[in-house]
XYZ file of C-alpha atoms in Angstrom:
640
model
C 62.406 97.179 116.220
C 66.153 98.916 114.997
C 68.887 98.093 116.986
C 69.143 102.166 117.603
C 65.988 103.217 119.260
C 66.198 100.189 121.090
C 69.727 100.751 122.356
C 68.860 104.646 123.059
C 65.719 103.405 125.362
C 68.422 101.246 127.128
C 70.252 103.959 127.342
C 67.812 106.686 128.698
C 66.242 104.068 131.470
C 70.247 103.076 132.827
C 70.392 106.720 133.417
C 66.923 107.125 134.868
C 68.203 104.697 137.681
C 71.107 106.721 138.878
C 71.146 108.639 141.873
C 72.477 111.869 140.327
C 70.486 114.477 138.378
C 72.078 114.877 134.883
C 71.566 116.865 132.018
C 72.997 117.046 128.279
C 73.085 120.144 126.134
C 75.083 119.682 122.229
C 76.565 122.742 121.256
C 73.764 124.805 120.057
C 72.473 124.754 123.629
C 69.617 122.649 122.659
C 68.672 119.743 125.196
C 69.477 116.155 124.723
C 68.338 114.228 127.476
C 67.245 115.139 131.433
C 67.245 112.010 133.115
C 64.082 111.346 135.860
C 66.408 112.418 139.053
C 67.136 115.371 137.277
C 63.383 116.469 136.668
C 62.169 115.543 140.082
C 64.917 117.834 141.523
C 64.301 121.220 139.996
C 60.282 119.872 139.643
C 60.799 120.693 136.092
C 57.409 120.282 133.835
C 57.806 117.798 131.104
C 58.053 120.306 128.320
C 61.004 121.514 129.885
C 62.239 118.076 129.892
C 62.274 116.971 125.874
C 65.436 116.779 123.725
C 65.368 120.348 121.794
C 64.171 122.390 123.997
C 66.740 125.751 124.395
C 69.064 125.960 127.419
C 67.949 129.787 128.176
C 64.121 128.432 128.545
C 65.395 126.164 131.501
C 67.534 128.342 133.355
C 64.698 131.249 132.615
C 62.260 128.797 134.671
C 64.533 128.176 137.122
C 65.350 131.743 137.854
C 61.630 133.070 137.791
C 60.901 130.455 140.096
C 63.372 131.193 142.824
C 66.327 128.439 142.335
C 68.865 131.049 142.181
C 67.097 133.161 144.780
C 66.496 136.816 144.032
C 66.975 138.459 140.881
C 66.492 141.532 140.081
C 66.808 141.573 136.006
C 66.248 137.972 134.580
C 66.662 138.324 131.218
C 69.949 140.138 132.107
C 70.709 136.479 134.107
C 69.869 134.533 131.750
C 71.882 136.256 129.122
C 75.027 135.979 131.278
C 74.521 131.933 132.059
C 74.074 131.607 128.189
C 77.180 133.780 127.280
C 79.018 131.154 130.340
C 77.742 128.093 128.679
C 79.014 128.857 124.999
C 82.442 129.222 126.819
C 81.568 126.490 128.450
C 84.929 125.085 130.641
C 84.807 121.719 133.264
C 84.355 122.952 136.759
C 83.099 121.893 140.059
C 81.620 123.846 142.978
C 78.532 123.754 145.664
C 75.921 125.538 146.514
C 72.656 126.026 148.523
C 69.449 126.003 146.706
C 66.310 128.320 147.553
C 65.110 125.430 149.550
C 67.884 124.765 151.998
C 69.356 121.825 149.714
C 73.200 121.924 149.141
C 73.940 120.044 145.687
C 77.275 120.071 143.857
C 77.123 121.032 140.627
C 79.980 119.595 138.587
C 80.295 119.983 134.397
C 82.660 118.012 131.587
C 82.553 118.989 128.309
C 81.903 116.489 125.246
C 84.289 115.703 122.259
C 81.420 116.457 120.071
C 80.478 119.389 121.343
C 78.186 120.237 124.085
C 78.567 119.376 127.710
C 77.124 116.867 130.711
C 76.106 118.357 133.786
C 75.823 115.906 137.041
C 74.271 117.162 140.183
C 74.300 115.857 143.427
C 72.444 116.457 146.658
C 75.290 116.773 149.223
C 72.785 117.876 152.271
C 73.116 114.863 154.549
C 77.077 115.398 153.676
C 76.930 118.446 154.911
C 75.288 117.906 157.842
C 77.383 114.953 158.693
C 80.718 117.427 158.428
C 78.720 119.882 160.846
C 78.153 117.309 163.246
C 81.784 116.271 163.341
C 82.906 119.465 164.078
C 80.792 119.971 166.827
C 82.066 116.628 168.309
C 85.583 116.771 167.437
C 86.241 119.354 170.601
C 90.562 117.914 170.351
C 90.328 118.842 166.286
C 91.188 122.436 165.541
C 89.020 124.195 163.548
C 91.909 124.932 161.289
C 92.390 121.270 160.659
C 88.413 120.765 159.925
C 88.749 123.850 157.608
C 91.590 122.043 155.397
C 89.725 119.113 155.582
C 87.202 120.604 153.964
C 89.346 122.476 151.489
C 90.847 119.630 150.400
C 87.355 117.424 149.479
C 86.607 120.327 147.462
C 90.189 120.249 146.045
C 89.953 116.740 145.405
C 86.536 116.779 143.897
C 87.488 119.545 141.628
C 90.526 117.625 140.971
C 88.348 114.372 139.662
C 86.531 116.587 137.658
C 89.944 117.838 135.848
C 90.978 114.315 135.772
C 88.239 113.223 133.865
C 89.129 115.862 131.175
C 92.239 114.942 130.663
C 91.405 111.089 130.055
C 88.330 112.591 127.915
C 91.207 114.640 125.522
C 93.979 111.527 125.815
C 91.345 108.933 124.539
C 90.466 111.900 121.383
C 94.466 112.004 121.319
C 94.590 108.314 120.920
C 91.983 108.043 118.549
C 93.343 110.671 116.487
C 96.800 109.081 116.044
C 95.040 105.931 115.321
C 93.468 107.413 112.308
C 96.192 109.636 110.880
C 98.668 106.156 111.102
C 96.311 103.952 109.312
C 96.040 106.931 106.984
C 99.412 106.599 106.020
C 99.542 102.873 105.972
C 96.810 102.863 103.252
C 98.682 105.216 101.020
C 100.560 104.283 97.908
C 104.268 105.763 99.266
C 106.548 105.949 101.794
C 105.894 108.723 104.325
C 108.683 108.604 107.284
C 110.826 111.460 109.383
C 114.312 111.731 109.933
C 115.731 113.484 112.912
C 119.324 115.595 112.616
C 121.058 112.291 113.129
C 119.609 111.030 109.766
C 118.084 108.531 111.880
C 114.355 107.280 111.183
C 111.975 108.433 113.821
C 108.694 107.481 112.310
C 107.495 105.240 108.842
C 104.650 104.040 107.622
C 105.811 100.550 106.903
C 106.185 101.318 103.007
C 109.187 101.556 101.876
C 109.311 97.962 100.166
C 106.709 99.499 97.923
C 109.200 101.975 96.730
C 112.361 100.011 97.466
C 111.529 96.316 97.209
C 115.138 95.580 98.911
C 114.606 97.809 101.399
C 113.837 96.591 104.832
C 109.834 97.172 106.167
C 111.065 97.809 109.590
C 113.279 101.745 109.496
C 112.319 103.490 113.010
C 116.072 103.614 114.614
C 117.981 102.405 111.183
C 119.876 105.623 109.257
C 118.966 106.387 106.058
C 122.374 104.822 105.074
C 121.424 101.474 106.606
C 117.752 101.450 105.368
C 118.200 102.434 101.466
C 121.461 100.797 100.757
C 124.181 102.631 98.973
C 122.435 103.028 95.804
C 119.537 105.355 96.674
C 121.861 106.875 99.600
C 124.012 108.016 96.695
C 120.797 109.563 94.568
C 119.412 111.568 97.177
C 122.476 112.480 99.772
C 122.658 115.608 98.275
C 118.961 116.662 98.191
C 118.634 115.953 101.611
C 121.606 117.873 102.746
C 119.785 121.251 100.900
C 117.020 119.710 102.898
C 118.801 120.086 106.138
C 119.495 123.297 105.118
C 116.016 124.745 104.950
C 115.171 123.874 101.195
C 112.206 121.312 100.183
C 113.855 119.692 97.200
C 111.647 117.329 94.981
C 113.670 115.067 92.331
C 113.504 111.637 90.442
C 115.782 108.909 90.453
C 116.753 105.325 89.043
C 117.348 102.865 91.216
C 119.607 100.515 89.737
C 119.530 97.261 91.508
C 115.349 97.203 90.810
C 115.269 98.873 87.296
C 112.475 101.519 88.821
C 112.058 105.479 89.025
C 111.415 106.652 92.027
C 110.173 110.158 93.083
C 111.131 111.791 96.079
C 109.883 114.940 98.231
C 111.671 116.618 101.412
C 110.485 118.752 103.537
C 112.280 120.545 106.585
C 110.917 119.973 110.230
C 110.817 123.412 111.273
C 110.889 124.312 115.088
C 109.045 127.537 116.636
C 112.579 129.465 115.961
C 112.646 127.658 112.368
C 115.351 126.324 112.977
C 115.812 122.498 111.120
C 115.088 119.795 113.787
C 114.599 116.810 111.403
C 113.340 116.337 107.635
C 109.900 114.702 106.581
C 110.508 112.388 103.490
C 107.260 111.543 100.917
C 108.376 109.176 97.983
C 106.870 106.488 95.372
C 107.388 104.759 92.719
C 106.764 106.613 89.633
C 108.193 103.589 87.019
C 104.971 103.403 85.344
C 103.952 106.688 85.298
C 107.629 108.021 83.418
C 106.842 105.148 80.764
C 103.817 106.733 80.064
C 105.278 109.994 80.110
C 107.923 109.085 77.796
C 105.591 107.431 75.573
C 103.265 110.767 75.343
C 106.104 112.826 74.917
C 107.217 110.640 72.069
C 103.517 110.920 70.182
C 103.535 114.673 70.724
C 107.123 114.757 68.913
C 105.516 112.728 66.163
C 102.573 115.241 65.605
C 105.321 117.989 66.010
C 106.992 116.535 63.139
C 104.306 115.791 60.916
C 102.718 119.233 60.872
C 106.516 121.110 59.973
C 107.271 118.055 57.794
C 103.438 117.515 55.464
C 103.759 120.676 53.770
C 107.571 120.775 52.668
C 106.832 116.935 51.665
C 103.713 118.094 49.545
C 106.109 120.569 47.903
C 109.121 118.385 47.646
C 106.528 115.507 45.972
C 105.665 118.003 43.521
C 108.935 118.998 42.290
C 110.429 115.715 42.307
C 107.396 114.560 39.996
C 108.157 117.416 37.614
C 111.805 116.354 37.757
C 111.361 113.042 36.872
C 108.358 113.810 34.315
C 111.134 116.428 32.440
C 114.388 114.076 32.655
C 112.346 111.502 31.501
C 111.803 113.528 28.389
C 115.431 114.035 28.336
C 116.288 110.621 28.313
C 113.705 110.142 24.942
C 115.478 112.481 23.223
C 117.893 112.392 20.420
C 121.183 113.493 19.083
C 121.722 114.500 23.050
C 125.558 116.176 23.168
C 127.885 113.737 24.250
C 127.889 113.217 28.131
C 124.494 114.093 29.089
C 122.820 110.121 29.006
C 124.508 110.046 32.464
C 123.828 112.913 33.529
C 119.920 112.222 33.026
C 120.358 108.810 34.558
C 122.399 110.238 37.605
C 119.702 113.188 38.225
C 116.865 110.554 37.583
C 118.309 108.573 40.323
C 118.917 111.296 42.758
C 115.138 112.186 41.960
C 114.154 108.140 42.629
C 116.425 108.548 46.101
C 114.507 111.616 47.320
C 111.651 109.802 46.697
C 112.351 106.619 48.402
C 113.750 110.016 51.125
C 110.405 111.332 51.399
C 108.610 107.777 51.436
C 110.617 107.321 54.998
C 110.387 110.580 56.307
C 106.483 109.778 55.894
C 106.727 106.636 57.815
C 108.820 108.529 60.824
C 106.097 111.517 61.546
C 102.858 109.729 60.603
C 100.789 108.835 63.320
C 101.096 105.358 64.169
C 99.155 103.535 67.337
C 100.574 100.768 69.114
C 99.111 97.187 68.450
C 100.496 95.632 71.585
C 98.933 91.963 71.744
C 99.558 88.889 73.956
C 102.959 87.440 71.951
C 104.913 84.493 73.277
C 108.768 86.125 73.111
C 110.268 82.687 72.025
C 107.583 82.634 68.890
C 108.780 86.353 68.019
C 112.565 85.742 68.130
C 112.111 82.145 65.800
C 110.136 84.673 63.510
C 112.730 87.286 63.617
C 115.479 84.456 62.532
C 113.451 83.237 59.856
C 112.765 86.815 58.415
C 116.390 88.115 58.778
C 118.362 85.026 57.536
C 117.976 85.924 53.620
C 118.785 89.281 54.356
C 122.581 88.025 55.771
C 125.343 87.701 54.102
C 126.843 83.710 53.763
C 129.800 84.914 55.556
C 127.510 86.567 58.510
C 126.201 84.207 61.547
C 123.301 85.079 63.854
C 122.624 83.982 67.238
C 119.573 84.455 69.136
C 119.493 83.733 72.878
C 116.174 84.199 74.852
C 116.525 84.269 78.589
C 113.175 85.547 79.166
C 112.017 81.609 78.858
C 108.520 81.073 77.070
C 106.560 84.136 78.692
C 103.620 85.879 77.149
C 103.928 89.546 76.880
C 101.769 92.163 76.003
C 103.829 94.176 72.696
C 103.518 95.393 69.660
C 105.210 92.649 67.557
C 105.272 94.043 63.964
C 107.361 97.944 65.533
C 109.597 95.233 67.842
C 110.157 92.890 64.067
C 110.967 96.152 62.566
C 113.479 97.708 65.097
C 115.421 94.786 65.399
C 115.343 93.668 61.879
C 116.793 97.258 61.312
C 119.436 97.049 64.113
C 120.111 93.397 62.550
C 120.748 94.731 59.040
C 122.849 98.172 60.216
C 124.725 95.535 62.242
C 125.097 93.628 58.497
C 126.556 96.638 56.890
C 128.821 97.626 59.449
C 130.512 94.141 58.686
C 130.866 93.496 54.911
C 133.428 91.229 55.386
C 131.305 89.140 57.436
C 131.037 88.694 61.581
C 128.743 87.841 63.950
C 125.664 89.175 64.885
C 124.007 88.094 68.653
C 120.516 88.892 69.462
C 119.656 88.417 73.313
C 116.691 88.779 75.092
C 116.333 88.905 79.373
C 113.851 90.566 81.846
C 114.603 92.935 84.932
C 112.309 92.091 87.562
C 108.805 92.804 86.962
C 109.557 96.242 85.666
C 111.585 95.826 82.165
C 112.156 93.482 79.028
C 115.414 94.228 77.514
C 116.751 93.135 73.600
C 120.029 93.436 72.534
C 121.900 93.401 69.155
C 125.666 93.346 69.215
C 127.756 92.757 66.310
C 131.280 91.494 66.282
C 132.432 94.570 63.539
C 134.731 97.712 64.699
C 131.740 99.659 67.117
C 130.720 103.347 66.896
C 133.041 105.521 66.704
C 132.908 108.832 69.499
C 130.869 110.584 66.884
C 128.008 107.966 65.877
C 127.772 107.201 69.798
C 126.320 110.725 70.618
C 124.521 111.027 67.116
C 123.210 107.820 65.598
C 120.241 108.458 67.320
C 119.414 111.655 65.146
C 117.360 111.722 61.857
C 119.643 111.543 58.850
C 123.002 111.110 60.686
C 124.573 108.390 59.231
C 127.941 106.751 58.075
C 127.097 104.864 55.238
C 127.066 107.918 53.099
C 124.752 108.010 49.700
C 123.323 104.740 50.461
C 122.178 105.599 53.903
C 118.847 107.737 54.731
C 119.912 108.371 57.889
C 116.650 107.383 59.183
C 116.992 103.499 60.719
C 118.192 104.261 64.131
C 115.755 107.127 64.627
C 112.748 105.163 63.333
C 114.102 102.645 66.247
C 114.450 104.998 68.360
C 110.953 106.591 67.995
C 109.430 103.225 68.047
C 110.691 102.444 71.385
C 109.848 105.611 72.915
C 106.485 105.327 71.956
C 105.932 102.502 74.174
C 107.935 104.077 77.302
C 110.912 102.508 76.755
C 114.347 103.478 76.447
C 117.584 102.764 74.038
C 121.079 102.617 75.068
C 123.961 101.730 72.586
C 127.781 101.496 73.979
C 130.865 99.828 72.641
C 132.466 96.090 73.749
C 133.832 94.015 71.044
C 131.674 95.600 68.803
C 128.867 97.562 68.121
C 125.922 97.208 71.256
C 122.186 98.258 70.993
C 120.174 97.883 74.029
C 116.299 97.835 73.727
C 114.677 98.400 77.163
C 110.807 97.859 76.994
C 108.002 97.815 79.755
C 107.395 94.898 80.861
C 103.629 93.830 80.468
C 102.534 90.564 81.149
C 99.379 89.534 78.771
C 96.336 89.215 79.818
C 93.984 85.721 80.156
C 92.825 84.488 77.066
C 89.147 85.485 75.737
C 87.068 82.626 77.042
C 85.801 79.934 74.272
C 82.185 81.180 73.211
C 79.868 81.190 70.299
C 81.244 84.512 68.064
C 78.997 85.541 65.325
C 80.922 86.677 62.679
C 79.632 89.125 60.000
C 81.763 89.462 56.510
C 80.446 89.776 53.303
C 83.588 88.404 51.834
C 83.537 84.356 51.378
C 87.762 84.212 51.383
C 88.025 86.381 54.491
C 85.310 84.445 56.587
C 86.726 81.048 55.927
C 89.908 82.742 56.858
C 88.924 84.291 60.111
C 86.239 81.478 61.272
C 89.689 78.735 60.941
C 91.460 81.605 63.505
C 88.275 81.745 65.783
C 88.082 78.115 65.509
C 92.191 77.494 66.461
C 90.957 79.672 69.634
C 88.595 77.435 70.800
C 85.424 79.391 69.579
C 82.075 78.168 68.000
C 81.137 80.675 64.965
C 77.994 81.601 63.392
C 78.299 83.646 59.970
C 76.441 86.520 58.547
C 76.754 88.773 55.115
C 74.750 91.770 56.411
C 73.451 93.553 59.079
C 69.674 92.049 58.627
C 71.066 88.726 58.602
C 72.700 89.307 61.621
C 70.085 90.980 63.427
C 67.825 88.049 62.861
C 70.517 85.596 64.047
C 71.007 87.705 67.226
C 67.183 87.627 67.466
C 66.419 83.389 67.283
C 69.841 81.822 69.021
C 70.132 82.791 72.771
C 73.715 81.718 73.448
C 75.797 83.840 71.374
C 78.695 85.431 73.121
C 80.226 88.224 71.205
C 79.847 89.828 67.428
C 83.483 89.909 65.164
C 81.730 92.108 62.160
C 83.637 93.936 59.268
C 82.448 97.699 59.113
C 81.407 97.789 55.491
C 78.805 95.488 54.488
C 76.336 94.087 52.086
C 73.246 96.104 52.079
C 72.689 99.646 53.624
C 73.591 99.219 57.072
C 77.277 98.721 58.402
C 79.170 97.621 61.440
C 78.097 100.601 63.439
C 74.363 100.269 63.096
C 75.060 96.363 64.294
C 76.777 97.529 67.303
C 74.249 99.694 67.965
C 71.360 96.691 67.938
C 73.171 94.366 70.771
C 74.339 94.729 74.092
C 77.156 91.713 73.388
C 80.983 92.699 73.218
C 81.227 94.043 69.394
C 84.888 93.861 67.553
C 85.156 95.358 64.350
C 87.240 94.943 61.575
C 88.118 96.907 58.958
C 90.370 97.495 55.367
C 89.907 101.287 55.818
C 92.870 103.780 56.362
C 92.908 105.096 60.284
C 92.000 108.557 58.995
C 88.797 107.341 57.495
C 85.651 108.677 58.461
C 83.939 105.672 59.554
C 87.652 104.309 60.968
C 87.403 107.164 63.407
C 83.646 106.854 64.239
C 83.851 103.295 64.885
C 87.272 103.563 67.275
C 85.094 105.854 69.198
C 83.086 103.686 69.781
C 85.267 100.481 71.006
C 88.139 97.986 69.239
C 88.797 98.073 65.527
C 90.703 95.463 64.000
C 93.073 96.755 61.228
C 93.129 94.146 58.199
C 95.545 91.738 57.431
C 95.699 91.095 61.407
C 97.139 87.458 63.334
C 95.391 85.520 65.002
C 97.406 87.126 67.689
C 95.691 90.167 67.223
C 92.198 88.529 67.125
C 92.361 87.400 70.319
C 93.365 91.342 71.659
C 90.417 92.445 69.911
C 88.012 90.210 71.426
C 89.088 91.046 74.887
C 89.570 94.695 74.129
C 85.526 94.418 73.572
C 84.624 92.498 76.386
C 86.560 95.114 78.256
C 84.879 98.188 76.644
C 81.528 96.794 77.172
C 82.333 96.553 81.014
C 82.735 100.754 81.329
C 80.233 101.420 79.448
C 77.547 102.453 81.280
């Protein structure tokens, strides 16, 4: 038997046992339960007494048969008691039935809706205050009379009582729900009252200021933020006091994170300001993503004004080069003009080289970010730059970031600072020092800096380095580096900050994203119809701990997938041997599938199979590998 119509059969035969007759109607007047007192009372047949039946129907067969004595129109009385019982309000009261009974009749409304009704046969009551009277001859009847007025008073009185706890416990219940509402939210909802004094919190404010204290009710705003954030948003909240509902961002400094903030006036009846509701989170994440999206759109911004002038541009410098080519094979040229041809032939091989970076700045480019240990990437970056230097220029590279794994892209970070590494170079050509450092802030950023020990930026290359083609190393300088920096950091939500002390300073700020677990070891079957590139790429599966199986084709593959049971994943190039390709493989297995590729992103079959789940872009590390493997295993998981 369920635990429900058992527990409603206890229910019904508790009630049954009662002395009092009590009914329940919900709020469509419908019946819920008569108990057995009840029915005996008013003799009611047992149709009358099943859940459902209409409250009109009973008080229509008590009526017709006499309970409320005479009446003269009954649907007109029934009508009335109906309209009464819709505006149904607690009361208490007595009267005498058509049979001489007294009952009191008193009513409670339900927090659901609907309404109990308990009735109580007061006769021998009665008769025991009528006997009283007679034999009290020393009490007054005015003193009997206020006797009885009071019972009444302090039955009715019960009856209100009862209300009230009825509404307190909904009150209570109420502000139990809308707290732990607040508690599970993701932000700091408190109130301040004119005092700037905290009058309520739910307990979150470490989630938006992790110095902050957890415990605010009685603090002042002052106290509870620290000076920092009391500085950012003093001045919204004083518009706040003064009627407006500012929203704003700021940075908190001493935990690297954005927070938003929202006030909102506490407006009495008058609306006049008696206090200020606060609503703020931490937005960190969502600005780097922001930034980041802005940064792509810019990119696509740029490439659709910049394609068509480069088409053009590429055109005419081809026919310049094609006719002072010419030049140069003439003869018997007047005197002067060989350097002439070989100046404008160079200008011609510059706007090239021009148009070759302005390329590289607007084209689309997607961030590879892959599990890379910092320390490996900053011994790489030495090796790579050292050639580049000068014998008379020194670099330094201190990591204080330790031996931490982070999610990045490492070929854009190798590229920005390898720029900022050989701007620092030029700026020096008598030779200096050049430090690279590398720290974290918190959880939130990873900063890398390049200083230089040469004269700085002058007032003018501090506001516009940043721009495309400013620069200060006149003919020989695109005025591209910094830009390309620039727009590589900001398409992975970071930020770049240069300033002056001792020499030149550029600041990298980066989110900070802690890689991933590694792909667990597994059997990978590998399809690649290219002997080099398997034993290439089954050595980098193998240094990651996996077991590999090799195909050439699709059919091959299929039949391997087919006759061994514990392969794990598929690592298969896109074009194969035979008709089929990577797609039609990924199609025949439910196992994680990583492609691979040679083909340009704006291929056909590039853009059907990214669709689709994780392309590899050839040459890739091992590094790399390993991101594509888990990018698959995580695909396959969503999928439905």
């Amino acid at each position: 038997m369920e635990r429900a119509p058992q527990h409603n059969a206890m229910i019904t035969a508790g009630l049954n046992l009662i002395q009092q007759a009590l009914s329940i109607f919900d709020s469509d007047l419908r019946l819920v339960l008569i108990n057995r007192p009840m029915q005996q009372m008013f003799n009611l047949p047992n149709a009358l007494a099943k859940p459902g039946i209409s409250f009109d129907a009973v008080i229509r067969f008590l009526a017709e048969r006499g309970e409320y004595g005479a009446v003269e129109d009954i649907d007109e009385f029934v009508a009335q008691r109906v309209t009464l019982a819709r505006a149904f309000e607690p009361h208490y009261m007595e009267r005498t039935r058509a049979n001489g009974r007294v009952i009191s009749v008193e009513g409670a409304p339900l927090a659901e809706g609907g309404w109990v009704t308990v009735y109580t046969d007061i006769t021998e009551t009665k008769k025991h205050e009528k006997l009283l009277r007679a034999r009290s001859e020393e009490l007054s009847d005015q003193v009997l009379a206020r006797s009885e007025e009071l019972a009444a008073t302090n039955r009715a009185l019960a009856s209100t009582i009862a209300a009230l706890e009825e509404t307190k416990d909904q009150l209570t219940q109420m502000e139990a729900r809308t707290r732990l509402t607040t508690q599970m939210m993701p932000a700091h909802i408190a109130h301040l009252d004119m005092n700037r004094r905290y009058t309520f919190s739910n307990r979150r404010l470490r989630d938006v200021i992790a110095t902050g204290p957890s415990d605010i009710v009685g603090l002042s705003a002052k106290d509870a933020l620290g000076p920092d954030a009391y500085t950012a948003i003093k001045p919204h909240l004083a518009s706040a006091y003064d009627g407006a509902s500012p929203v704003f961002e700021f940075n908190h400094a001493p935990t690297s994170r954005r927070i938003r903030v929202a006030f909102t006036p506490d407006l009495a009846e008058d609306r006049t300001v008696q206090g200020v509701y606060i609503l703020s989170m931490d937005v960190t994440e969502e600005t780097q993503s922001r930034v980041a999206l802005q940064q792509t759109r810019r990119r696509e911004m740029a490439a659709r004004l910049t394609s068509g002038l480069a088409h053009d541009f590429s055109n005419l410098l081809t026919i310049i080069l094609g006719m002072q080519g010419k030049l140069a094979r003439m003869e018997n040229l007047p005197a002067g003009a060989d350097p002439l041809v070989s100046a404008t032939l160079a200008a011609a091989h510059r706007g090239g080289t021009l148009l070759s970076r302005i390329s590289d700045a607007t084209s689309p480019r997607n961030v590879q970010s892959v599990p890379v240990q910092l320390s490996s990437l900053l011994s790489d970056l030495s090796v790579m730059a050292g050639p580049a230097l000068g014998k008379d220029h020194y670099l330094s590279i201190e990591n204080d970031a330790g031996s931490e794994t982070f999610s990045i892209d490492p070929g854009m970070l190798l590229d920005s600072l390898l720029n900022l590494i050989l701007n620092a170079r030029d700026a020096m050509p008598a030779g200096g020092n050049i430090s690279v450092f590398a720290r974290t802030l918190g959880d939130t950023w990873l900063e890398l800096e390049v200083a230089d020990t040469g004269d700085g930026f002058d007032e003018d290359a501090l506001h516009r380095a940043l721009d495309p083609f400013y620069t200060t190393k006149g003919e020989e300088g695109s005025g591209l580096g910094l830009a390309m920096v620039y727009d590589m950091t900001k398409l992975v939500g970071g930020d770049i900050r240069l300033f002056n002390e001792g020499g030149a300073h550029v600041v990298l700020r980066l989110p900070q994203r802690k890689a991933s677990e590694p792909v667990p070891p597994g059997l990978v079957l590998m399809v690649e119809d290219s002997d080099d590139l398997r034993s290439t790429i089954r050595e980098m599966l193998m240094e990651l701990g996996h077991f590999v199986l090799e195909a050439t084709s699709v059919h091959e593959a299929e039949m391997l997938l087919q006759t061994v049971p514990d392969i794990a994943r598929v690592l298969s190039d896109i074009n194969l041997a035979g008709r089929r390709t990577g797609l039609d493989l990924r199609a025949l297995t439910n196992l994680p599938v990583t492609l691979m590729t040679s083909l340009p992103p704006h291929d056909e079959a590039h853009v059907a199979a990214a669709a689709g789940g994780p392309v590899l872009q050839k040459p890739f590390t091992q590094s790399a590998l390993q991101a594509g493997l888990k990018a698959a295993i995580a695909a396959k998981k969503v999928t439905p």
